[in-house]
Each structure stands twice: as C-alpha cells, then as structure tokens.
mmCIF file of C-alpha atoms in Angstrom:
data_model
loop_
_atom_site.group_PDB
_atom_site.id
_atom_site.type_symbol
_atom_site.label_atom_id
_atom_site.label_comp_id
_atom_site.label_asym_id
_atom_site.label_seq_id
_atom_site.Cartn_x
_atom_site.Cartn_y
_atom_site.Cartn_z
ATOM 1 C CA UNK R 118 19.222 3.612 18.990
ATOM 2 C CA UNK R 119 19.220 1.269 21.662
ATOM 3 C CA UNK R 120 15.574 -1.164 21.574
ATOM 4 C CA UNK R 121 13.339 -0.734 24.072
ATOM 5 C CA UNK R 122 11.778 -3.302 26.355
ATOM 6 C CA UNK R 123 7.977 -3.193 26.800
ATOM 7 C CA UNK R 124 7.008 -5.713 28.735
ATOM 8 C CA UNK R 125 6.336 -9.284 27.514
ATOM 9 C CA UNK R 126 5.559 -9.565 23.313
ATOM 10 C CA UNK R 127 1.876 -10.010 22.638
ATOM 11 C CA UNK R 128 0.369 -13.141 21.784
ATOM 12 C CA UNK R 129 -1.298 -13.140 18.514
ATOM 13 C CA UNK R 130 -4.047 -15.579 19.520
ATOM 14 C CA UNK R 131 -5.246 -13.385 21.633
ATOM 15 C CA UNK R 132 -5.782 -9.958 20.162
ATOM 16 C CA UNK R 133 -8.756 -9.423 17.934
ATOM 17 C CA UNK R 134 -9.402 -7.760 14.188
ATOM 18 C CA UNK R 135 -11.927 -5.011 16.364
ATOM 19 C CA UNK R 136 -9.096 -4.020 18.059
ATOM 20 C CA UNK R 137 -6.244 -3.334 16.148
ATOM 21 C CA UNK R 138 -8.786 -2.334 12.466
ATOM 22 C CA UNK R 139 -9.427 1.196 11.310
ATOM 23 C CA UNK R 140 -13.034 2.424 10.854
ATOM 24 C CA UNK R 141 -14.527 3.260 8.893
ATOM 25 C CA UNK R 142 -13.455 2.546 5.498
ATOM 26 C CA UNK R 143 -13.009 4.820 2.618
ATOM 27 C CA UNK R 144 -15.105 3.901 -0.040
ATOM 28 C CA UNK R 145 -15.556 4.789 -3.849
ATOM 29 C CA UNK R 146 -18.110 3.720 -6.449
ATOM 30 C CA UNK R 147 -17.182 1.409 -9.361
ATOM 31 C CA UNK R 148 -18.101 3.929 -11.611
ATOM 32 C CA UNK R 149 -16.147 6.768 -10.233
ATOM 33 C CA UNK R 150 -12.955 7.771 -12.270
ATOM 34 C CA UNK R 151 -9.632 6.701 -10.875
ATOM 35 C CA UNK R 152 -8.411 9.912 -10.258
ATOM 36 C CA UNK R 153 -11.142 10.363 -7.220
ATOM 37 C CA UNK R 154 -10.212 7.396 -5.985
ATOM 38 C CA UNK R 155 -6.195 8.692 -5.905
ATOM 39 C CA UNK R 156 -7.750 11.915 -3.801
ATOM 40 C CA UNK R 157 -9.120 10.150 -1.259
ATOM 41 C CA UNK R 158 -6.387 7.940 -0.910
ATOM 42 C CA UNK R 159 -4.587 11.081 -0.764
ATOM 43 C CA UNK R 160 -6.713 13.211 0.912
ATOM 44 C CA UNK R 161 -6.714 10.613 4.019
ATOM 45 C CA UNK R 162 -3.309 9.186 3.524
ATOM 46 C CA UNK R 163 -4.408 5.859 3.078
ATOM 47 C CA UNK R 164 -3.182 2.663 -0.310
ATOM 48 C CA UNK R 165 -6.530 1.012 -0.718
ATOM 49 C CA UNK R 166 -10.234 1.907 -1.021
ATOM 50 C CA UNK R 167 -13.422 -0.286 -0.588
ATOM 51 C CA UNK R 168 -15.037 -0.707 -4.032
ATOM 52 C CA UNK R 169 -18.893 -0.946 -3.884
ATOM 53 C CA UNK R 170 -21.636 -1.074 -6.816
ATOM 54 C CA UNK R 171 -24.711 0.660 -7.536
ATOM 55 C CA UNK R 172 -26.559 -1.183 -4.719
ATOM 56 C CA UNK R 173 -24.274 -0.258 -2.005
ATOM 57 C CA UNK R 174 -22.412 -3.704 -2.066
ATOM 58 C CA UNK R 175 -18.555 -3.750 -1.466
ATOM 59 C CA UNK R 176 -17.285 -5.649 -4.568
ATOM 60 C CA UNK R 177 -13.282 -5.168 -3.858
ATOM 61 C CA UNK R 178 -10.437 -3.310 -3.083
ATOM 62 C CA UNK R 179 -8.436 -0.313 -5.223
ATOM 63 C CA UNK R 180 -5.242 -0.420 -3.755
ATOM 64 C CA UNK R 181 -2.382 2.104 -4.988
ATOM 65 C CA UNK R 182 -0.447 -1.060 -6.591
ATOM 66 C CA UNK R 183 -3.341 -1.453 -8.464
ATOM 67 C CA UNK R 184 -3.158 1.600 -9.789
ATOM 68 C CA UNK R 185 0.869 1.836 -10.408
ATOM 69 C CA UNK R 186 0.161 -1.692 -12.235
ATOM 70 C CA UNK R 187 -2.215 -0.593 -14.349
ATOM 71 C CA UNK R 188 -0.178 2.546 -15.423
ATOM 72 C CA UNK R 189 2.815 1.031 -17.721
ATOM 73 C CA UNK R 190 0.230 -0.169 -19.693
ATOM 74 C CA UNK R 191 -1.744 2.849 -19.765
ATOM 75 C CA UNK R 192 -1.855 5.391 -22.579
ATOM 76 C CA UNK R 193 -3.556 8.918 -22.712
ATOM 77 C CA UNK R 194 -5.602 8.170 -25.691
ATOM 78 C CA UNK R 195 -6.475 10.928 -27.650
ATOM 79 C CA UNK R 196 -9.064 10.416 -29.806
ATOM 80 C CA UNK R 197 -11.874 11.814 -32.331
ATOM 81 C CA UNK R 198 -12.690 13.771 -35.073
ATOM 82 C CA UNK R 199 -13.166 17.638 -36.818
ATOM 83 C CA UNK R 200 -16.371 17.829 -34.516
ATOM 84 C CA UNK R 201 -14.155 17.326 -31.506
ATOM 85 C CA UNK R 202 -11.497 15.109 -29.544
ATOM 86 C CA UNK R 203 -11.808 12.833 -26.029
ATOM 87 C CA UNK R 204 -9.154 11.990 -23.930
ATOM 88 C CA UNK R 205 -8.598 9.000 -22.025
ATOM 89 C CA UNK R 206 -6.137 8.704 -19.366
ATOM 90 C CA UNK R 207 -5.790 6.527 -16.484
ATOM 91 C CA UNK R 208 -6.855 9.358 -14.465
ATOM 92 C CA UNK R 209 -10.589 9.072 -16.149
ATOM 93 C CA UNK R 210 -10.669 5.345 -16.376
ATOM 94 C CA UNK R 211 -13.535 3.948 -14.716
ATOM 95 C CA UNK R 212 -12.333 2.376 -11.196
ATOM 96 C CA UNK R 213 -14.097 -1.185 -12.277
ATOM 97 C CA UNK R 214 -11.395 -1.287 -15.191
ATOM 98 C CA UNK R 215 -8.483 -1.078 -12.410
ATOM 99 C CA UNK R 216 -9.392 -2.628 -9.110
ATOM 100 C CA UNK R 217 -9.049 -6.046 -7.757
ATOM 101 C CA UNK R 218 -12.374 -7.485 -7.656
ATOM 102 C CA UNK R 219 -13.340 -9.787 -4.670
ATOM 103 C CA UNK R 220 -12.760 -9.432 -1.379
ATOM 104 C CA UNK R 221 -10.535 -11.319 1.696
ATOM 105 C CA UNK R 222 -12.822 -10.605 4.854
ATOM 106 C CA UNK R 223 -12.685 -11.852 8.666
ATOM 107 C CA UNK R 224 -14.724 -11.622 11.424
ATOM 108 C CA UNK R 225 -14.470 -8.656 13.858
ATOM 109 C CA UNK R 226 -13.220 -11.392 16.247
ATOM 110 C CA UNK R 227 -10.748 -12.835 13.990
ATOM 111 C CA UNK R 228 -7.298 -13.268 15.635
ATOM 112 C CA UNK R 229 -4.655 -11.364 14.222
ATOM 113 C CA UNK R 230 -2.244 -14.472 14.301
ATOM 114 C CA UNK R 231 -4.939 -15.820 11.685
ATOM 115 C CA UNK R 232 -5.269 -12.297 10.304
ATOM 116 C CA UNK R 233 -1.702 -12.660 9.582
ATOM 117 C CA UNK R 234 -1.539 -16.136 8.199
ATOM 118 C CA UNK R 235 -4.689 -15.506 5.703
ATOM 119 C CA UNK R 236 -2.624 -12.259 4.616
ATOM 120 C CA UNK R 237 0.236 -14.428 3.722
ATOM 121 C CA UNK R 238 -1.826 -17.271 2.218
ATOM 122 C CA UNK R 239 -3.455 -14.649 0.340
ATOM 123 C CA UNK R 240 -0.335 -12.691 -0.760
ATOM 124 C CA UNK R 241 -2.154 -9.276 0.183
ATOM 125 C CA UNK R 242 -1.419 -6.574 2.722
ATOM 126 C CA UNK R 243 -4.927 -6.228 3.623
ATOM 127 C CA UNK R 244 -7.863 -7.656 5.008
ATOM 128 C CA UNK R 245 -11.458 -6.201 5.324
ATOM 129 C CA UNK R 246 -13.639 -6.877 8.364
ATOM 130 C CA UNK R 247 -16.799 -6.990 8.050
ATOM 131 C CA UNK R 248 -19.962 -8.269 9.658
ATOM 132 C CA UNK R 249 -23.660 -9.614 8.684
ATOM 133 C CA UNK R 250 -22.214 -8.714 4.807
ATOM 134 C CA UNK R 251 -21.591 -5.202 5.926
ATOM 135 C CA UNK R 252 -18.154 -3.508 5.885
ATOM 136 C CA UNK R 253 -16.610 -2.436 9.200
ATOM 137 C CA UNK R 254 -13.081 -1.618 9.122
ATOM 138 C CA UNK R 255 -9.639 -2.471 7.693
ATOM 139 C CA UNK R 256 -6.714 -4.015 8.802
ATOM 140 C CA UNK R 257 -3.165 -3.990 7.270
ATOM 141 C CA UNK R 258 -0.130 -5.483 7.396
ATOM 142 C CA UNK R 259 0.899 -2.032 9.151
ATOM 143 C CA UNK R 260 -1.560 -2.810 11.953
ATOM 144 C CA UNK R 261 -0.194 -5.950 12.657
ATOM 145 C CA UNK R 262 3.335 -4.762 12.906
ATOM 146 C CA UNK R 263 2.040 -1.705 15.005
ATOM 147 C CA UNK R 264 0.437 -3.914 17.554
ATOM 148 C CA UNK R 265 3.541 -5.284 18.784
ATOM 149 C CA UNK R 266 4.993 -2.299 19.458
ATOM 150 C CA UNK R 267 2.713 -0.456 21.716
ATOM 151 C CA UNK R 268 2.485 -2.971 24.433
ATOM 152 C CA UNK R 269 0.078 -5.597 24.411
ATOM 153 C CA UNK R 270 -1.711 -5.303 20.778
ATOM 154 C CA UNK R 271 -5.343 -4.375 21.426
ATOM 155 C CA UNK R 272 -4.360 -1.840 24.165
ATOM 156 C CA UNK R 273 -5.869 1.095 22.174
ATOM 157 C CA UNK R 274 -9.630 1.238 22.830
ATOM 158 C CA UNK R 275 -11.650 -0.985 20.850
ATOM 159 C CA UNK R 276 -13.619 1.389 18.201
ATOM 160 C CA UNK R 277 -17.188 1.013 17.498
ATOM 161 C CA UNK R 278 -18.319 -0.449 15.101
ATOM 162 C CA UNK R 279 -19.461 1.037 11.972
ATOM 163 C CA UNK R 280 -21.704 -0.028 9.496
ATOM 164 C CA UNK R 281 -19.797 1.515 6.490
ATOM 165 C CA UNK R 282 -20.903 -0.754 3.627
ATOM 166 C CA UNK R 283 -24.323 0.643 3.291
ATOM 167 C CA UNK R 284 -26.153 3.728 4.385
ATOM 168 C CA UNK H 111 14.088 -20.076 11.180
ATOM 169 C CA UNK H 112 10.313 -21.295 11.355
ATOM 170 C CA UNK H 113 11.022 -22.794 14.467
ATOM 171 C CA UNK H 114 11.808 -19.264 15.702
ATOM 172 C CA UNK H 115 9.247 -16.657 17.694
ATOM 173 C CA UNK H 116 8.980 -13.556 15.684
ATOM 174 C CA UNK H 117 10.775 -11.504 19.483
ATOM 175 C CA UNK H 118 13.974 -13.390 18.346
ATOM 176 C CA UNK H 119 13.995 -12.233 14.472
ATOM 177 C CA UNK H 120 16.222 -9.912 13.439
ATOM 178 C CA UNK H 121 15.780 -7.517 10.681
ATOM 179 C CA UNK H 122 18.402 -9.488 8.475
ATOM 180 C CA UNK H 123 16.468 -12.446 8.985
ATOM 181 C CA UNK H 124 12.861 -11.337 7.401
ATOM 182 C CA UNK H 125 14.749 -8.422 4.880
ATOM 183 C CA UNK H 126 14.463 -8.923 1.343
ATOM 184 C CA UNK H 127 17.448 -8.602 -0.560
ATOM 185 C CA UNK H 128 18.502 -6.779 -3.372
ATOM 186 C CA UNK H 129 16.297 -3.547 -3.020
ATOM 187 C CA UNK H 130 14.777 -3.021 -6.110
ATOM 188 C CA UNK H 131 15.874 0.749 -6.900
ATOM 189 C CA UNK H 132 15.207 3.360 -9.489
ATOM 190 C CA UNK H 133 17.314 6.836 -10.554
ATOM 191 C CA UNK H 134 16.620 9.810 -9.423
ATOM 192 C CA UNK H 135 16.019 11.317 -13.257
ATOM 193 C CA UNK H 136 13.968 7.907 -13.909
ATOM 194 C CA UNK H 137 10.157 8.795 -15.085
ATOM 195 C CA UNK H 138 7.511 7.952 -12.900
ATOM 196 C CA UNK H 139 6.106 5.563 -15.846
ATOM 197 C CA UNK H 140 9.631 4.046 -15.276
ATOM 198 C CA UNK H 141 9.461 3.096 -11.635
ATOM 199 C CA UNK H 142 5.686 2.195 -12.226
ATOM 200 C CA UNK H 143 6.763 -0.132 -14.622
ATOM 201 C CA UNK H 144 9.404 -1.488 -12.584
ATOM 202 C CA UNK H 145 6.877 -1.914 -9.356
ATOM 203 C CA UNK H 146 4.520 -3.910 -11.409
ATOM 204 C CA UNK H 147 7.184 -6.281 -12.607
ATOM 205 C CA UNK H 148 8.712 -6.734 -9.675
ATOM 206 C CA UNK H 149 5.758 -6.956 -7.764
ATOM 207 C CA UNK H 150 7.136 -4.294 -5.056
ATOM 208 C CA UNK H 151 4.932 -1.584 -3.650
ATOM 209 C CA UNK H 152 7.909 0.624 -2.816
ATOM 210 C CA UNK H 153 11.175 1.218 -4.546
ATOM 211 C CA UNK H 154 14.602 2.838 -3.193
ATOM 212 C CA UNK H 155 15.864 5.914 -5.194
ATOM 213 C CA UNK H 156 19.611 6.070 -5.986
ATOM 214 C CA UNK H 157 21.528 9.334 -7.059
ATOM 215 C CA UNK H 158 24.106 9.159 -9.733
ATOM 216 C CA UNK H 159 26.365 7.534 -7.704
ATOM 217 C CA UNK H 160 23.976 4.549 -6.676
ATOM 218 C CA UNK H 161 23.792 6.157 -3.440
ATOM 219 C CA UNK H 162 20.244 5.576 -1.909
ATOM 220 C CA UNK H 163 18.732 9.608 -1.090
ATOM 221 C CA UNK H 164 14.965 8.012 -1.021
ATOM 222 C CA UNK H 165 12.139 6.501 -1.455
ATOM 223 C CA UNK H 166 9.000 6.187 -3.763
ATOM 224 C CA UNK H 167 6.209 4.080 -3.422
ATOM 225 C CA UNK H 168 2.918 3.155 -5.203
ATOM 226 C CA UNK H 169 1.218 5.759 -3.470
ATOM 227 C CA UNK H 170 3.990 8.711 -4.489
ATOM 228 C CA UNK H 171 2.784 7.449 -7.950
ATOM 229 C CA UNK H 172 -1.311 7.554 -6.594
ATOM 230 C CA UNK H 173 -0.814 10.630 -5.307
ATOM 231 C CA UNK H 174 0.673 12.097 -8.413
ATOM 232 C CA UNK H 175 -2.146 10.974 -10.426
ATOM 233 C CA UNK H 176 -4.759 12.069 -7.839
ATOM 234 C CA UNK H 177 -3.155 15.412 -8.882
ATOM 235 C CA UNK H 178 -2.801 15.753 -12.147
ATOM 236 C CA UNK H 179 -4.988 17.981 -13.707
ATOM 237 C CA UNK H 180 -8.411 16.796 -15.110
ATOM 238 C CA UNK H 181 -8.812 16.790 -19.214
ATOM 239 C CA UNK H 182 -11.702 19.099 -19.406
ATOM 240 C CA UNK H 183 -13.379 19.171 -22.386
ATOM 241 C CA UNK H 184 -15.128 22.464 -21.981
ATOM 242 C CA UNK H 185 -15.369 25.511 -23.862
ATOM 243 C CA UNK H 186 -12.347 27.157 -21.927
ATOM 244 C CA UNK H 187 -9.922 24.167 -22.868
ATOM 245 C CA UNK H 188 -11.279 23.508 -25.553
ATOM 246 C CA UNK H 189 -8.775 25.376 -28.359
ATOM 247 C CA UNK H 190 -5.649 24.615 -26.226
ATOM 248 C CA UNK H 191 -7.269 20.697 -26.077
ATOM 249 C CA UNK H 192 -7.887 20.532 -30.484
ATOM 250 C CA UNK H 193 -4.396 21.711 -30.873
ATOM 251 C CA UNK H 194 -2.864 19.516 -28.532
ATOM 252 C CA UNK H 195 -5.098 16.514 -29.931
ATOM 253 C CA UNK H 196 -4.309 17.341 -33.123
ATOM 254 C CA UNK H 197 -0.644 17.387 -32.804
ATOM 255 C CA UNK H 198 -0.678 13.561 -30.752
ATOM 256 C CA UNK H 199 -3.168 12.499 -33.710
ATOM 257 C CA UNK H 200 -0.676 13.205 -36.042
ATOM 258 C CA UNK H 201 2.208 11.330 -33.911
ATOM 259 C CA UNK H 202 -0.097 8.151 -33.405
ATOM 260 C CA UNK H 203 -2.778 8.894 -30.921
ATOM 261 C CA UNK H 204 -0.360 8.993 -27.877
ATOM 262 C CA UNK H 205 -0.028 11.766 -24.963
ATOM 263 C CA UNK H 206 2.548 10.252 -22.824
ATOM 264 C CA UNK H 207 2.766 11.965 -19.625
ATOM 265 C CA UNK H 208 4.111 10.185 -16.967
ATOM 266 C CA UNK H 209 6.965 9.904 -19.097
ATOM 267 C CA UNK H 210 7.335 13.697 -18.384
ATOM 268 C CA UNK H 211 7.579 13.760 -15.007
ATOM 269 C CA UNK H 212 10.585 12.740 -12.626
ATOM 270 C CA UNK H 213 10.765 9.974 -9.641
ATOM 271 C CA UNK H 214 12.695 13.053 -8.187
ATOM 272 C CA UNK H 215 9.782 15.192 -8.814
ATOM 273 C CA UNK H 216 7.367 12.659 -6.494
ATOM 274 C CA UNK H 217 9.746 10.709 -4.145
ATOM 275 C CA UNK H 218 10.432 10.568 -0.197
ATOM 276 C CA UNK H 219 14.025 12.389 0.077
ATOM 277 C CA UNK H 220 14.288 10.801 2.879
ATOM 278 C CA UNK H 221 16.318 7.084 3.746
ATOM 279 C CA UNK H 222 14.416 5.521 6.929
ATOM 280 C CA UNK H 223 17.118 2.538 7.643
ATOM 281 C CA UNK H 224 17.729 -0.071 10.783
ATOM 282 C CA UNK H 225 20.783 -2.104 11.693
ATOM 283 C CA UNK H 226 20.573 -5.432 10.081
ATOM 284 C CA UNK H 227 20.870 -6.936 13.609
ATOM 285 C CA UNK H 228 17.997 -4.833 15.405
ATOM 286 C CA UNK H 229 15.440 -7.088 16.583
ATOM 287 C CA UNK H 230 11.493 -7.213 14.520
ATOM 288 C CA UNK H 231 9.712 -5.662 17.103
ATOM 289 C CA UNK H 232 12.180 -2.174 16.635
ATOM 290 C CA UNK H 233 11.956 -2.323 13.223
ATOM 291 C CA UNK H 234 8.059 -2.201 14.320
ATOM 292 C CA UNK H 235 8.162 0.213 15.975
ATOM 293 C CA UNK H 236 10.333 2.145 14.047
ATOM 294 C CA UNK H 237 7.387 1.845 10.873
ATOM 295 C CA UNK H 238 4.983 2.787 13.609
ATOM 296 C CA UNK H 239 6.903 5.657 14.739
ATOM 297 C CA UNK H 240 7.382 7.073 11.232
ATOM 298 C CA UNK H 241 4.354 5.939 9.756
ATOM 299 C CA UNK H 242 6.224 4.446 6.843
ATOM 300 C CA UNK H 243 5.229 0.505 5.558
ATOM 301 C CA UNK H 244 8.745 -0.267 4.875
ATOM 302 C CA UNK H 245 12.659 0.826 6.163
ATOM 303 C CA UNK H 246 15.774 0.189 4.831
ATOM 304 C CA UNK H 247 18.225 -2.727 6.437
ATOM 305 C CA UNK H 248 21.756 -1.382 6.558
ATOM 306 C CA UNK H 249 25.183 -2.711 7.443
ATOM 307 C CA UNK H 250 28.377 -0.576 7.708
ATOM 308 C CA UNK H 251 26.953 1.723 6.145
ATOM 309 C CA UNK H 252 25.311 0.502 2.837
ATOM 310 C CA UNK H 253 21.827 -0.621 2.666
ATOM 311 C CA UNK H 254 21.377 -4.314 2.114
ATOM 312 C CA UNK H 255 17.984 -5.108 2.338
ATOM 313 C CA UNK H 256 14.090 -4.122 3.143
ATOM 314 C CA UNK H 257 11.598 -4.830 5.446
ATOM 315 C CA UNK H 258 7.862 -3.874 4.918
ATOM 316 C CA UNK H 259 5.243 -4.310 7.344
ATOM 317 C CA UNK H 260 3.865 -7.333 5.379
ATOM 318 C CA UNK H 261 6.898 -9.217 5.932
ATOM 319 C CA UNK H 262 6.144 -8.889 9.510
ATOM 320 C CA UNK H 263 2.842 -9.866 8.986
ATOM 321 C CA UNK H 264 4.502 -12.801 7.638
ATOM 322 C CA UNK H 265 6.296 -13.703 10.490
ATOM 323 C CA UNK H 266 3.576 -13.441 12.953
ATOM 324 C CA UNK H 267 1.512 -15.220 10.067
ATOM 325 C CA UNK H 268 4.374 -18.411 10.191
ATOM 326 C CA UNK H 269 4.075 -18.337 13.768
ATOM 327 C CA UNK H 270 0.110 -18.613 14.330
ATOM 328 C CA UNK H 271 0.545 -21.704 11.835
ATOM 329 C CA UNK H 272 2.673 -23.064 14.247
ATOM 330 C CA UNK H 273 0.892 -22.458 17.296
ATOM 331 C CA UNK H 274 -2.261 -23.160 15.853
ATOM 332 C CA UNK H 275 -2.310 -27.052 16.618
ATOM 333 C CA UNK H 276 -1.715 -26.961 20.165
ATOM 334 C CA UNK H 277 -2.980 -23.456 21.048
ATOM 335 C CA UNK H 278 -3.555 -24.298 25.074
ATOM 336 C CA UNK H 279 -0.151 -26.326 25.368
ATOM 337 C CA UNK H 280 2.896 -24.637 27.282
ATOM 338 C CA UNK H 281 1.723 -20.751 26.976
ATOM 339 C CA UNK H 282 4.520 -19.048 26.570
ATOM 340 C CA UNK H 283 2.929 -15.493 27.803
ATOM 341 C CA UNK H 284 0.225 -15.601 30.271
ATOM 342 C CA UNK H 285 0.316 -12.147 31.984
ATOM 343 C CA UNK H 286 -1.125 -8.942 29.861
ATOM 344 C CA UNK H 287 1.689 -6.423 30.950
#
C-alpha cells in the first residue's frame, strides 16, 4: 500500500484535548460488580470506564488491563455451608477491589503534544478531561495517533461539552 | 532518534520487539497471566507452527468475562449450584474457569501487519482505519515487532518535550492545510 500524502503533519501545540476527546464518558459505580463494567465496555466497544462513588465523584479509571491483571490471581471461590453456598468470581467482585484509583486529568484546552508527554510520563494510555471537577470526555493514545491521520488533528467538529461527572 | 520529528519515524523505529505471543490452545487465564507480567495490553496468537493467525487483547479477555454467565443463587440454580459447590468444596474450594476456555475461543483471527519501513503516520492511519490500538511490524514476511497507538503517543509525547522550550522559534508548519 503505497502512503498517502495529506498535506503538511499537524503540529501538536496547536490542537486541543476538546477537539480530538470523546464525550461523554462511560461511567460505572464503585460498587457495581465487574462484570457490568465488562458490558459496557463491551456494549460500546470501549477499554476503560470512569469510576465514581456514591456522591457522584469520579474516583478513577477501570481499564480492561485492569481487569486481565486482576484475573491470574483471581479464583471462583466457592464457599459456605449445609444451609447454602456463595460464589465469588471476578465477575461479582466489587469494581473498587479492581480499578486504578486516582485520576490523570487536563484541561479541555490542553495541547495534545502535552497530552502526549503526560501520557508517557504517566505510563497510561489515557487521560480524562475534565472541567470545574466535572468529567467531560476522554482521550487515548488512539486519539492521538488518529489525529495525524485525518489532516490537520482537530478537523472533526469540536463536540460539546458534557457535564458527565454528575447529574 | 529524539532529535527526529515523529513524519520521519518509521514503524521499525518506535516497534517493540519480540511480540509477546500466546498458543492458540493456551487458556485465557494463560494469556491473562502472561499480559499482566509482561505488562502488554495485547498479545499475538501463534498456531502450532509459531505462525502468527491473531490477536487477543485485554479486552477479548473483558469481553469474555462481560459474558460469562452470572452465578445466580436462586431457587432455579440452586440444586445444579449445591452440587457443583459441593464437588469444588471437596477439591479445595476452587472453580477454575478461565482455565476452561481457549485464547482460540476469544481471539482476533485476524493479523493486521505494516512494512517495517512504512512511515508513523501510515501505521496511523492504518489503526485508525481498522480501529485496532496496535498492528503487527513485518519484514519478508515474518512479523518482527509491534506498534500500539501509545507508542505513538510516545513519539509525539518526545517531541512536544522538545519543542516545548522554544515553542515560537523557527515554526516548522505555519499553514493549516
């Protein structure tokens, strides 16, 4: 396949987290069992959640690595007695037990040359955007390749922002 | 290489090499176990012959577990669930079950792979195309590397840092095309 040639590469001090993030972001409750957590991911073809707590509050991320970590060490338990037995799989584990707890976040005006550089600091293929505390969209390490593909990165219309940390 | 804009990388230059690999008749706790130690989000699947015929990643493995079936503790389980319980009581408390199932049973069949000399932005836009977070590098045929979407990330990470002193000097791209 012969590369094609689309105009001048995009400068990555120039393009912004609100354009290139997705919105809004999936989110699941600390309390919810893993296995919901694996549908949605499913469901919307997506490796990470936003974790948030009782009050609303995003707390973290529940990637699909976290989740493939956690499982060699994972055993079904079976457990009780002649009045009855409970099973505990990673599939009914509270998300709290698995997820990575704290949060990378940026500005929706964030550069993605510094997106990029935090990423790598950071060691993670994600970073949340968010604004006044609330959560408004995701960008990965996909995003950041993608937007150097389809001419200038930030082309694609700008999305709105949502407010999806609280409701 | 530092010195280097990320338009003039080529796919052997950012690739990480050896690809971490699992068998096709692996178990999925197998390849999970070998992503966590590895610290890989995506693993190449070899056929008897160490041939690669796919991928599976972390979210093959999320996507199994978002699908297998609840433990339901209910009345209409609940015989089938004392029997089974009883029988892993008496062999130490343990239901494995990703043991039971395949990497064949939950992989990508599929081998997405660039030249090793291609430059980033196809491999890019190759991920973009496909929708995929990592391809295969190959050379004459046999695959010799990987590139995921973070590693480009990393570039264009490397290369902000570089900029970022002197931001306004000598910009090398002024027009938006």
């Amino acid at each position: 396949m012969r590369p094609r040639r689309e105009g001048p590469a995009p400068d990555p001090a120039r393009v912004r987290a609100a354009d290139i993030m997705s919105s809004p972001v999936a989110l699941v409750s600390e309390g919810a069992p893993v296995r919901e957590a694996a549908q949605i991911m499913n469901r919307r073809k997506i490796s990470a959640v936003a974790v948030i707590d009782a009050r609303g509050r995003a707390t973290g991320l529940l990637a699909a690595s976290d989740i493939v970590r956690f499982e060699p060490q994972h055993r079904c338990r079976v457990f009780g007695d002649r009045r009855g037995y409970q099973v505990d799989c990673l599939g009914d584990a509270p998300v709290r037990r698995v997820m990575t707890r704290g949060l990378l976040t940026v500005p929706p005006t964030e550069t993605v040359g510094e997106i990029a550089r935090k990423m790598v600091e950071n060691g993670v293929h994600r970073v949340i955007v968010s604004q006044k505390g609330r959560v408004v969209g995701v960008v990965t390490a996909l995003d950041l390749a993608r937007c150097f593909v389809k001419g200038p990165c930030g082309e694609r219309r700008p999305q709105r922002l949502k407010a999806a940390g609280r409701r | 290489m530092t010195s280097k804009g990320w338009e003039t990388l080529r796919a052997r230059d950012v690739m990480a090499s050896p690809v971490r690999s699992v068998r096709i008749t692996d178990s999925v706790r197998e390849a999970a176990d070998s992503m966590a130690r590895h610290r890989v989000s995506g693993l190449a699947v070899l056929d008897r012959g160490g041939r690669a015929v796919g991928v599976v990643t972390a979210s093959d493995i999320v996507a199994y577990q978002g699908a297998r079936r609840p433990v339901v503790l209910g009345e209409t389980q609940y015989d089938e669930m004392v029997s089974e319980a009883g029988r892993q009581l008496r062999r130490g408390f343990h239901l494995e079950t990703a043991e039971d199932e395949r990497v064949r049973d939950i992989m990508t069949p599929r081998v997405i792979a660039i030249a090793a000399d291609a430059p980033l932005a196809e491999v890019a836009r190759r991920m973009h195309e496909e929708g995929v977070h990592r391809t295969f590098v190959e050379e004459n045929g046999r695959i010799v590397g990987i590139v995921t979407a973070f590693d480009i990330a990393r570039c264009i990470g490397r290369e902000a840092a570089v900029r970022a002193p002197a931001p306004r000097r000598a910009p090398r791209r002024r027009r938006k095309a």
